[in-house]
CSV table of C-alpha atoms and ligand atoms in Angstrom, one decimal:
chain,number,residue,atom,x,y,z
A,720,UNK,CA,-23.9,-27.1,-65.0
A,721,UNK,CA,-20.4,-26.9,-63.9
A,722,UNK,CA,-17.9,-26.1,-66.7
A,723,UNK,CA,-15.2,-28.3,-68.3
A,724,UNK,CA,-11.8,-27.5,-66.9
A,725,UNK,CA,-8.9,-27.5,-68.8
A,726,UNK,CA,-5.4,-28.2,-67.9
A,727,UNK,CA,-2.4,-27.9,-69.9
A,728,UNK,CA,0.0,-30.5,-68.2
A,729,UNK,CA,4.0,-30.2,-69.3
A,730,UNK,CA,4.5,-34.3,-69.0
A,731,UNK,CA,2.3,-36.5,-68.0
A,732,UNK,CA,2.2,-40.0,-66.1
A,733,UNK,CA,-1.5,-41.5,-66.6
A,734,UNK,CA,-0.9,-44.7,-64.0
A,735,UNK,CA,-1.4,-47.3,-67.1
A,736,UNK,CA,2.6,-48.4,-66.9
A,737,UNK,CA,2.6,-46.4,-70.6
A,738,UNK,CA,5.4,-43.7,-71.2
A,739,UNK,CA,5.9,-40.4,-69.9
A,740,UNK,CA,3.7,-38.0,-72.8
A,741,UNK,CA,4.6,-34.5,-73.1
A,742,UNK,CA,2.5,-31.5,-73.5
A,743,UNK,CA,-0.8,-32.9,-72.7
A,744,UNK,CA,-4.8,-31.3,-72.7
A,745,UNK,CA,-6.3,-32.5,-69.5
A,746,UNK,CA,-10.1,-31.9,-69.5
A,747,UNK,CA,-12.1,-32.6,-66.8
A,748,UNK,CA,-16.1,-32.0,-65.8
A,749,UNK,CA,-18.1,-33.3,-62.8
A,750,UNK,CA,-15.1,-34.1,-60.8
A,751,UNK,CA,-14.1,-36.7,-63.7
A,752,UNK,CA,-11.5,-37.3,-66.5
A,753,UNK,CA,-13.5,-36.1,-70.0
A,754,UNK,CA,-10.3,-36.1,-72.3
A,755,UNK,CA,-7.1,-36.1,-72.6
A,756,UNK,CA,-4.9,-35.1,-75.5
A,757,UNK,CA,-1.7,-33.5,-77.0
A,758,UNK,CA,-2.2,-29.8,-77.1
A,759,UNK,CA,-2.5,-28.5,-80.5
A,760,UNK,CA,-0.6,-25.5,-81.0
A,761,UNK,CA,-3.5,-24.5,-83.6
A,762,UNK,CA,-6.3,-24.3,-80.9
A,763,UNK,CA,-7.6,-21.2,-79.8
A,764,UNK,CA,-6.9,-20.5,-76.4
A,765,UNK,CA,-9.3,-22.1,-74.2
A,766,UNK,CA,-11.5,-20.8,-71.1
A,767,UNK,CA,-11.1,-22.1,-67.7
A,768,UNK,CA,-7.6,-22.6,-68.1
A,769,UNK,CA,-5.0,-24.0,-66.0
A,770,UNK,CA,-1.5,-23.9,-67.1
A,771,UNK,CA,0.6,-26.8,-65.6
A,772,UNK,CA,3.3,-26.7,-67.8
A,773,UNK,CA,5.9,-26.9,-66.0
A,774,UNK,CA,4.4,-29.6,-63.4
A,775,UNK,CA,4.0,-33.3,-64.3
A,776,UNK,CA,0.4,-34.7,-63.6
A,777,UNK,CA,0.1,-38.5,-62.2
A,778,UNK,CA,-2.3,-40.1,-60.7
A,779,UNK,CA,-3.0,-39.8,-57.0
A,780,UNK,CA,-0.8,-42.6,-55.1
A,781,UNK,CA,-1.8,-44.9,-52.9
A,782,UNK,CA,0.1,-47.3,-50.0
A,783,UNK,CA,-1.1,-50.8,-50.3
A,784,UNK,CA,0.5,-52.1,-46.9
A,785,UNK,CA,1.0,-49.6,-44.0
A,786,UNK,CA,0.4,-49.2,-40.3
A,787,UNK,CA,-1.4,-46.2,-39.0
A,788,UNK,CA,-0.6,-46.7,-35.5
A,789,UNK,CA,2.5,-46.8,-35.3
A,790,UNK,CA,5.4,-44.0,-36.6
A,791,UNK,CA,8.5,-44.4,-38.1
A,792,UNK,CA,10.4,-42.8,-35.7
A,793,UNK,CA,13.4,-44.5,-33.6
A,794,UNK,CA,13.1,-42.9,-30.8
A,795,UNK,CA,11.9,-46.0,-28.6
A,796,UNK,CA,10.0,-43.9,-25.8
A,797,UNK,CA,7.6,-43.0,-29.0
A,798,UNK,CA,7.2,-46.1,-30.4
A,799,UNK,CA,6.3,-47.8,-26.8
A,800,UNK,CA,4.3,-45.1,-26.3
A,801,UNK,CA,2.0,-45.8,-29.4
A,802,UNK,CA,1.6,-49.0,-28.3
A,803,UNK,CA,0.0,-48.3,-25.5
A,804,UNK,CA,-1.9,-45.4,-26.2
A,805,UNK,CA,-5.7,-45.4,-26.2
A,806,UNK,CA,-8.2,-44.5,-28.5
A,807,UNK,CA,-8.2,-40.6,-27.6
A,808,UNK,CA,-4.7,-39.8,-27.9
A,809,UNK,CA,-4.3,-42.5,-30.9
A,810,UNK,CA,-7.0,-40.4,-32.9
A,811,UNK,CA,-4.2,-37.5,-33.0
A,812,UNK,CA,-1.4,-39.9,-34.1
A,813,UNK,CA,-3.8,-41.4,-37.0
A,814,UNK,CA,-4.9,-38.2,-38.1
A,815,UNK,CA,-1.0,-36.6,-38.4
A,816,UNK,CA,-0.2,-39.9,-40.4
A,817,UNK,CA,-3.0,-39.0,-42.5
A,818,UNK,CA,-1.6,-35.6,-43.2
A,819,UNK,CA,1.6,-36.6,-43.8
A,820,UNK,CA,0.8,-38.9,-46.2
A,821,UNK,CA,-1.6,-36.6,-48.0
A,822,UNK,CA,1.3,-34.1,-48.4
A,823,UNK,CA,2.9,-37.0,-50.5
A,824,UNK,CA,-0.1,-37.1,-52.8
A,825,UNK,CA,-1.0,-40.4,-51.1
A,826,UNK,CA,-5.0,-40.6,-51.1
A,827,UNK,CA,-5.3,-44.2,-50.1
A,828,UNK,CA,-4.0,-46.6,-47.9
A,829,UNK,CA,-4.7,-50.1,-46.7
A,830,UNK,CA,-4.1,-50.7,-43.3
A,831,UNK,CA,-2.8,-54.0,-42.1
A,832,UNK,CA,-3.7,-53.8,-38.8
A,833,UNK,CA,-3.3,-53.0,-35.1
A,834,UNK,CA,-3.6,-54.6,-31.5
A,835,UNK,CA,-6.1,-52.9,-30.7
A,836,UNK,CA,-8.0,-52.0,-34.1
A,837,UNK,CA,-7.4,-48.2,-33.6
A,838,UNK,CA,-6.9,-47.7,-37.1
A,839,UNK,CA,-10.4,-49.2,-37.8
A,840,UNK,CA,-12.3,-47.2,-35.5
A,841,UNK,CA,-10.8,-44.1,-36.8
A,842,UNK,CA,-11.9,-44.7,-40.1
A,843,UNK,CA,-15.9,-45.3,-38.7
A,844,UNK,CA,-15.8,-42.4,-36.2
A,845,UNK,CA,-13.0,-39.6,-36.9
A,846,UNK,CA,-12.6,-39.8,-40.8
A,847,UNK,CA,-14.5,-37.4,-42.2
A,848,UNK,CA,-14.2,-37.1,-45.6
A,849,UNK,CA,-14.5,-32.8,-45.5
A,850,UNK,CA,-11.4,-33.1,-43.4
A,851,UNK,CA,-9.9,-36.6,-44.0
A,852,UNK,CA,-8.7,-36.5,-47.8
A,853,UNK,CA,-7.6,-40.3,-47.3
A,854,UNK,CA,-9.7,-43.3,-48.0
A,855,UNK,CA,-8.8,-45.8,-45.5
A,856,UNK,CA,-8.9,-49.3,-45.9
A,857,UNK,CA,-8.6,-51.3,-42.5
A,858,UNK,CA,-8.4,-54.8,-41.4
A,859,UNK,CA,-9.1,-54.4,-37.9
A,860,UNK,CA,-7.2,-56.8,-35.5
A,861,UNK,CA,-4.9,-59.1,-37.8
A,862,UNK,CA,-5.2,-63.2,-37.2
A,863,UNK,CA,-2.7,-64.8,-36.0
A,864,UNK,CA,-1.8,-68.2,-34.3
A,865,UNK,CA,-1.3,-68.3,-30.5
A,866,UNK,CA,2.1,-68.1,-29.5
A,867,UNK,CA,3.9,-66.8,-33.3
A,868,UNK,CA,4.9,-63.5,-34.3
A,869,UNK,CA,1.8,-61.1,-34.3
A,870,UNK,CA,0.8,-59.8,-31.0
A,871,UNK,CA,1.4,-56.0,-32.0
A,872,UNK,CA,-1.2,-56.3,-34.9
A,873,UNK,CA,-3.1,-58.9,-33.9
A,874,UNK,CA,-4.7,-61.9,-31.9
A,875,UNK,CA,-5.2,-65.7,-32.1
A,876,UNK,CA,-8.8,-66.9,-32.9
A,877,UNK,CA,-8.8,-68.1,-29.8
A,878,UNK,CA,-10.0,-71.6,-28.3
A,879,UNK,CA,-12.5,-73.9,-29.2
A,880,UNK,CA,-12.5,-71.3,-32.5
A,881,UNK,CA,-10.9,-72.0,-35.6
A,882,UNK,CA,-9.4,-69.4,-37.9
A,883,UNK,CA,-12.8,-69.0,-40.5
A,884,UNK,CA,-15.1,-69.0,-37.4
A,885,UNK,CA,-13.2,-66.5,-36.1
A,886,UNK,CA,-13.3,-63.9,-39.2
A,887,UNK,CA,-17.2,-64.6,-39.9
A,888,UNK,CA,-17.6,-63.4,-36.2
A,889,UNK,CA,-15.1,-60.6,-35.6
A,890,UNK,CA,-14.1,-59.5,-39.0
A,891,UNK,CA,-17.5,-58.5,-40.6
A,892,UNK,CA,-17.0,-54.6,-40.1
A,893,UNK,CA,-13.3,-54.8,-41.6
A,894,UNK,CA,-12.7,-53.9,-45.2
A,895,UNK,CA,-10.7,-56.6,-46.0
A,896,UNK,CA,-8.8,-59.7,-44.1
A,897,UNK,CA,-5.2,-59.5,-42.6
A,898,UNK,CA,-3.7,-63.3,-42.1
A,899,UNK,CA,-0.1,-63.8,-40.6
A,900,UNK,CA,1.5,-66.9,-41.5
A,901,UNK,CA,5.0,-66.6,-41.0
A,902,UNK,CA,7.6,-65.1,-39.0
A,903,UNK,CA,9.8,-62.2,-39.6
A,904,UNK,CA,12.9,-62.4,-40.7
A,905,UNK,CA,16.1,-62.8,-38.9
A,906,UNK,CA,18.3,-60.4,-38.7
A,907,UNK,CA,20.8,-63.5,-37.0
A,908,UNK,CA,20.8,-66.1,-40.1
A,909,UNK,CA,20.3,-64.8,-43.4
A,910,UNK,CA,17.6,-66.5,-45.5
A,911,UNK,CA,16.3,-68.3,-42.4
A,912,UNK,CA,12.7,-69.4,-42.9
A,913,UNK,CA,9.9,-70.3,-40.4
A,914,UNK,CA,7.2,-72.8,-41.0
A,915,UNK,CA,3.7,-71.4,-41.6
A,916,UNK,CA,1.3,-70.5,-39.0
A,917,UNK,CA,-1.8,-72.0,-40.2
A,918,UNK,CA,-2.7,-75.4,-41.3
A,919,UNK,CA,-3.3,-75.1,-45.2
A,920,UNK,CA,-6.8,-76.6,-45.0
A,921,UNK,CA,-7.8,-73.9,-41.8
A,922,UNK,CA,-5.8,-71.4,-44.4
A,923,UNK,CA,-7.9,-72.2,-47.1
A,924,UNK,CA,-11.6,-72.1,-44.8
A,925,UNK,CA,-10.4,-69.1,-43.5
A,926,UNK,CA,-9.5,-67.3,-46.9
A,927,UNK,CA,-13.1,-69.0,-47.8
A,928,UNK,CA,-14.6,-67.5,-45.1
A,929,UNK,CA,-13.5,-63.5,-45.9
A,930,UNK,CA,-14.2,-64.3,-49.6
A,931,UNK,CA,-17.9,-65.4,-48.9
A,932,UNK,CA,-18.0,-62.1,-46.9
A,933,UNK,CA,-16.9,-60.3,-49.9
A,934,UNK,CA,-13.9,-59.1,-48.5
A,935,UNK,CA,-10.4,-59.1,-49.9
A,936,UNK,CA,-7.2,-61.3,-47.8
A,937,UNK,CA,-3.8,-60.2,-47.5
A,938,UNK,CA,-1.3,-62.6,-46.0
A,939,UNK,CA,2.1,-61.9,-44.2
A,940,UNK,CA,4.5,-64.5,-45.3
A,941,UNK,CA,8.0,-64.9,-45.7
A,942,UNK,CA,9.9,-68.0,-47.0
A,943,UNK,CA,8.9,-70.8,-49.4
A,944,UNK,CA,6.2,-72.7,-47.4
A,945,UNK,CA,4.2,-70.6,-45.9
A,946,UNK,CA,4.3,-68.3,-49.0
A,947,UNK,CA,3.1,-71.4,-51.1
A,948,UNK,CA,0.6,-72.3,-48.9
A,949,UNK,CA,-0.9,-68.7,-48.7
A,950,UNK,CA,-1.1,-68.9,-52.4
A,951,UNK,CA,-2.4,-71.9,-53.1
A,952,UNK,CA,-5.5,-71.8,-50.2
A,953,UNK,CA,-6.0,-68.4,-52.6
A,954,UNK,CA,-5.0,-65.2,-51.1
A,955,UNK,CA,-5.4,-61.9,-53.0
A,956,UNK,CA,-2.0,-60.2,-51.9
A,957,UNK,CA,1.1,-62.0,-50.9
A,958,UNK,CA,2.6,-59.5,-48.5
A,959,UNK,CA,6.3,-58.9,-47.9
A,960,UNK,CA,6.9,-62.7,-49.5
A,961,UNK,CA,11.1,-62.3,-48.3
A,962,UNK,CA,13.1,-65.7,-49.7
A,963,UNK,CA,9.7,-67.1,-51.4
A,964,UNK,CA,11.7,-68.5,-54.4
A,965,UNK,CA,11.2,-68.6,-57.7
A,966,UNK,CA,8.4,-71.3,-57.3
A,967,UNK,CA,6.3,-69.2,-55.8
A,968,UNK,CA,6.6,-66.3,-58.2
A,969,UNK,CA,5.5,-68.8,-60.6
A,970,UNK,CA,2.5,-70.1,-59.0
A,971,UNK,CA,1.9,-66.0,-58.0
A,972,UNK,CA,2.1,-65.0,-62.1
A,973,UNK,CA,-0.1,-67.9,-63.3
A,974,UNK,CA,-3.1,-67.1,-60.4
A,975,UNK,CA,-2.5,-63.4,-61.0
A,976,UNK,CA,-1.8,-62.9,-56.9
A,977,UNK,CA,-0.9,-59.7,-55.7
A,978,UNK,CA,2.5,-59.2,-54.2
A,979,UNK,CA,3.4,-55.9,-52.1
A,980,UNK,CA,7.1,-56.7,-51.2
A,981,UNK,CA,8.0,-53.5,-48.9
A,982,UNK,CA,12.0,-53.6,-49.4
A,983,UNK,CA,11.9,-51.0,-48.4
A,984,UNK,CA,11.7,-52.4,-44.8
A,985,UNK,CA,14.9,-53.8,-44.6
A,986,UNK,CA,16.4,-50.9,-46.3
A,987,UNK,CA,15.8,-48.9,-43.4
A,988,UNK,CA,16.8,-51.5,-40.7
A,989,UNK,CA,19.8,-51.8,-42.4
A,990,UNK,CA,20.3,-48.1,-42.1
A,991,UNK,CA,18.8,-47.5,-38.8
A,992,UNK,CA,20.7,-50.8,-36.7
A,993,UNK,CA,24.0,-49.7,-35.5
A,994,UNK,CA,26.7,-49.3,-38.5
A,995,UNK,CA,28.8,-52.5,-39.1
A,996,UNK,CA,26.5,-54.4,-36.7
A,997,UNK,CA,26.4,-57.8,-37.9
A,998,UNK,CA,22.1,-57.1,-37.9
A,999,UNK,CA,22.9,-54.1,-40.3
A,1000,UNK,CA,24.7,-56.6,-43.0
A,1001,UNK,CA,21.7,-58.9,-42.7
A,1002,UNK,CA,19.4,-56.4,-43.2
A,1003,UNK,CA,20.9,-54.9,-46.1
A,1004,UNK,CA,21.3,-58.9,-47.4
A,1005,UNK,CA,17.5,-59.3,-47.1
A,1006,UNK,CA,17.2,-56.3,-48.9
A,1007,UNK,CA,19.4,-57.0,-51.9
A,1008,UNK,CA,18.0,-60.9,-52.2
A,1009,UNK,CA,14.4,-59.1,-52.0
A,1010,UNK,CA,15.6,-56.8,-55.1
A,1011,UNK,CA,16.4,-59.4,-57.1
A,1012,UNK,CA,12.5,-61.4,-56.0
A,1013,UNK,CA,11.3,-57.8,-57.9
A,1014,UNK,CA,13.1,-57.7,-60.6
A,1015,UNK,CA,12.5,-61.6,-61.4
A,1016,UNK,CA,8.6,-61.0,-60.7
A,1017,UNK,CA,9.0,-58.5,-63.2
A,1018,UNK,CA,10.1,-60.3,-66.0
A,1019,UNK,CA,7.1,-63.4,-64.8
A,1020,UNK,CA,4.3,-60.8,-65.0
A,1021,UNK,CA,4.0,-60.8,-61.2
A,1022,UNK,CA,1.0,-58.2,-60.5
A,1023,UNK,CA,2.9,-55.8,-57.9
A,1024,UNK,CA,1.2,-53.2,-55.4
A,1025,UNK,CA,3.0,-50.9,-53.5
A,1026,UNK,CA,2.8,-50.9,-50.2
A,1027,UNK,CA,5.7,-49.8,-47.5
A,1028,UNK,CA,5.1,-51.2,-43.7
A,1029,UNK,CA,5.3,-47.6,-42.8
A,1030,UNK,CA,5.3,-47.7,-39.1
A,1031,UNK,CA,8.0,-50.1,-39.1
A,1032,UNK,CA,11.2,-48.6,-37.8
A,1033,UNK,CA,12.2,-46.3,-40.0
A,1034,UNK,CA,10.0,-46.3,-42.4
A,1035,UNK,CA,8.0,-42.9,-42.4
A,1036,UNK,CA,4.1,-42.4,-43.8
A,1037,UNK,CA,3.8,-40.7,-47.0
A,1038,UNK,CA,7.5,-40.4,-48.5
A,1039,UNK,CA,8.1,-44.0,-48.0
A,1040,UNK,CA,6.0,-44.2,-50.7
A,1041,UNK,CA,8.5,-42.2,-53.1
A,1042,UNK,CA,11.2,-44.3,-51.4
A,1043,UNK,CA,9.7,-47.4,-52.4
A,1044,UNK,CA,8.9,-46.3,-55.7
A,1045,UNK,CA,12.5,-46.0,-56.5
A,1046,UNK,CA,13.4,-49.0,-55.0
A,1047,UNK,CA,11.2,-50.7,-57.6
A,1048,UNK,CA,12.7,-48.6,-60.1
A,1049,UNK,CA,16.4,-49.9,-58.8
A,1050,UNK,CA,15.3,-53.4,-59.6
A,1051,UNK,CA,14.4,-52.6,-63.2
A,1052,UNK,CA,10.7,-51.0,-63.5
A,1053,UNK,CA,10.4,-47.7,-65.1
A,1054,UNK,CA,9.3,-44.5,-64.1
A,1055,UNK,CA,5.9,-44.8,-65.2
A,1056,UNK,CA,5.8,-49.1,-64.5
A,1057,UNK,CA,6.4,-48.0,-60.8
A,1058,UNK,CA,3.8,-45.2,-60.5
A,1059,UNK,CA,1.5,-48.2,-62.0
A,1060,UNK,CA,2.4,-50.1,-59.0
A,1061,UNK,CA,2.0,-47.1,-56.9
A,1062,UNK,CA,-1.4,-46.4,-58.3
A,1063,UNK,CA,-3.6,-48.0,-60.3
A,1064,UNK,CA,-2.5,-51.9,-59.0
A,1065,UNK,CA,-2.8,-50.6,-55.8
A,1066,UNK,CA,-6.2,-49.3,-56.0
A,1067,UNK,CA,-7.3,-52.1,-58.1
A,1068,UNK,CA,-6.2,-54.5,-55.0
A,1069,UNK,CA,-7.7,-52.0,-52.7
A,1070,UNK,CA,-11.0,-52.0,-54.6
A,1071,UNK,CA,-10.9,-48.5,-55.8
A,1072,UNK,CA,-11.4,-49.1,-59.6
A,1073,UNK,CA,-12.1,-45.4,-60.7
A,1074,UNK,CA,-8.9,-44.6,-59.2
A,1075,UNK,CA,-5.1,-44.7,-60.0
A,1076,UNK,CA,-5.5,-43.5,-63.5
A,1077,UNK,CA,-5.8,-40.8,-65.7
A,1078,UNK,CA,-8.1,-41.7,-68.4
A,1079,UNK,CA,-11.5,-40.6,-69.5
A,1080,UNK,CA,-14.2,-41.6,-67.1
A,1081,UNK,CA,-12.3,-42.3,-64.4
A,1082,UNK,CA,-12.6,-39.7,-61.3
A,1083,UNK,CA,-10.2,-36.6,-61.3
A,1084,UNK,CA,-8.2,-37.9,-58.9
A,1085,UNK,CA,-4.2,-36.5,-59.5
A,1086,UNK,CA,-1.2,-34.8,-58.5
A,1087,UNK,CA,0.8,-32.2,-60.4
A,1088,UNK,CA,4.5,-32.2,-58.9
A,1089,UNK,CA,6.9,-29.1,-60.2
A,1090,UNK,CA,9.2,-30.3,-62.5
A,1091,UNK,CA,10.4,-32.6,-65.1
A,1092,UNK,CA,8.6,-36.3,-64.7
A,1093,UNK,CA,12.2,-37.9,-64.0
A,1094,UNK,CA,12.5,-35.7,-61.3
A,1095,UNK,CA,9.2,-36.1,-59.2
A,1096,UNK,CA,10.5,-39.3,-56.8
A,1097,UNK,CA,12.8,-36.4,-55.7
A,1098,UNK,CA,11.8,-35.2,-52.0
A,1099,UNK,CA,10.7,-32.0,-50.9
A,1100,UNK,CA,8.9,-31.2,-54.5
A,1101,UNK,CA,6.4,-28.5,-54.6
A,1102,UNK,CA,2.7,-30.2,-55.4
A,1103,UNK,CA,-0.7,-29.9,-55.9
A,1104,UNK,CA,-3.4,-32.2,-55.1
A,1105,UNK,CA,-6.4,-32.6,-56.5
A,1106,UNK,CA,-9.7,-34.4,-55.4
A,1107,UNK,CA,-12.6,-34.9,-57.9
A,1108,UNK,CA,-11.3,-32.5,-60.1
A,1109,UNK,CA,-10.9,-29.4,-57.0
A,1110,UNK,CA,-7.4,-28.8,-55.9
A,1111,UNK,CA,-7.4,-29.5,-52.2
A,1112,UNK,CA,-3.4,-28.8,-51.0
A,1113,UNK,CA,-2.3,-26.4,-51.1
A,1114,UNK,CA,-5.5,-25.0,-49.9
A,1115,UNK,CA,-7.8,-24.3,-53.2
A,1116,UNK,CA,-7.1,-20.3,-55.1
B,1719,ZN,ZN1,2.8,-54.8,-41.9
């Protein structure tokens, strides 16, 4: 029988949104969480012993809203090349993604789709769990209508097809359901909206549809309208929601919808589009009216999962995460309110319940970063990783 490991953690983060604790007994057997406690300076000292005291211990992180095929990069001959890349050379872009984010202490991430549904056959033929530390959740090909934003993640259902016909016939192998129902935003008008992609009532059969299949549906909307109408035909995840209004963060609280706002999108156009450009102030507008969304969902009781858009220009797998983290930190959650979002909501949205937190019974599933806990959203920290209880980066001593 394998022996109960013991930890002695310097401050600890346990993914419920609860304060920081200090000096904490970790114990762990079979891979899971067995107790966890103040140490007790009476104790005798204890075998199997790991001192972290000078690390803080938080649960593994996760990216609720990313895009595996694509990098963050700007250099432009990169990014067209991803988007035409097949399968075989895609496989080595996936898989340095995956690495990258691992590095970060991300362990799960839910893609929200590709052209070409790269992501989605990587996770049924190259991810191998002895090599692949990263449970991947993918949506295949994203739905879209015919002629609206969405041809780099996804396709129309097609004629003589409407939207729920076409996910009961060519979303069954997905994990969950990736609906686009608005534009993007303009980087010409600020606040502009579009209208919504989808009729509500094919909205609502089409949400129907991936519900009776049992999987989950996130929804890309900005704007009022098509934000309200993705909520009320009853999405699970609201994503990006940019200029959705107060209304809608109502309605959102009330049903207990998801949102996963990725500011940190604009954050980075801002800082990538030329300096001064008149796109840059927009950007950084969009960014500043989406802080003030988080901080208002906040106070509603909003349920929030973190998610980034890495792959979006600028945005960079794995320490977008930290970025985004302290962008929900900037608009009023605290340390340990964001790593909830980071974790244990976005598991919980993800459908990785014994995940995200570090509580009896739940599996062993953390990082130990060097250092005080306000320092760990800091880059370049030295970590640990652990996996069902065995520490998997750097490589196990
Ligand atoms: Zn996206």
């Amino acid at each position: 029988m394998e022996k109960i490991q013991n930890i002695q953690a310097g401050w600890l983060i346990d993914g419920s949104g609860d304060a920081v604790r200090e000096n904490m007994l970790i114990r762990m057997e079979k891979g899971t969480f067995r107790e966890i406690r103040p140490v007790c300076a009476s104790e005798p000292p204890l075998g199997n012993f790991l001192d972290l005291s000078d690390y803080t211990l938080l649960p593994a992180l996760a990216d609720a809203h990313l895009h595996l095929f694509m990098s963050g990069t700007a250099d432009q001959e990169i990014r067209e090349k991803q988007l035409d890349a097949d399968f075989s050379e895609m496989k080595t872009v996936i898989s340095d993604h995956l690495k990258q984010l691992m590095h970060c202490g991300v362990l799960a991430v839910r893609d929200g789709g590709d052209y070409a549904a790269h992501a989605l056959r990587f996770r049924d033929e190259c991810a191998d769990p002895a090599e692949i530390r990263v449970c991947i959740k993918a949506a295949g090909k994203a739905w879209r209508k015919e002629g609206r934003y969405g041809r780099l993640i996804g396709r129309p259902p097609g004629k003589n097809r409407n939207l729920a016909q076409a996910i009961a016939e060519e979303s069954q192998t997905a994990d969950h359901v990736k609906i686009v129902n608005s534009g993007l935003n303009s980087l010409k008008h600020f606040g502009k909206e579009t209208p919504p992609q989808f009729r509500p009532e094919d909205l609502a059969a089409g949400i129907r549809q991936a519900h009776e299949m049992g999987q989950k549906v996130m929804v890309h909307c900005n704007g009022r309208l098509p934000v309200k109408e993705a909520v009320e035909a009853g999405c699970d995840s609201v994503e990006h929601g940019f200029f959705m209004g107060k209304e809608n963060l109502w309605r959102m609280a009330e049903r207990q919808t998801f949102w996963v706002p990725t500011a940190i999108t604009m954050k980075a156009y801002a800082q990538q589009l030329p300096s001064g450009s008149a796109e840059a102030g927009i950007a950084q507008r969009n960014y500043e009216h989406q802080l003030k969304q988080i901080s208002r969902a906040k106070e509603m009781g909003v349920p929030v999962a973190l998610g980034t858009d890495a792959g979006s220009l600028g945005v960079f797998h794995g320490r977008a995460v930290a970025e985004e983290m302290k962008i929900l930190m900037r608009a009023g959650y605290s340390l340990p309110q964001a790593v909830q979002c980071a974790a244990s909501q976005s598991m919980k949205l993800m459908g990785i319940p014994n995940r995200g937190r570090i509580v009896p019974d739940s599996e062993a599933t953390f990082i130990a970063v060097k250092g005080k806990a306000e320092n760990i959203t800091e880059t370049e920290k030295e970590m640990l990783l652990f996996l069902s209880g065995k520490q998997i980066y750097p490589a196990s001593v």
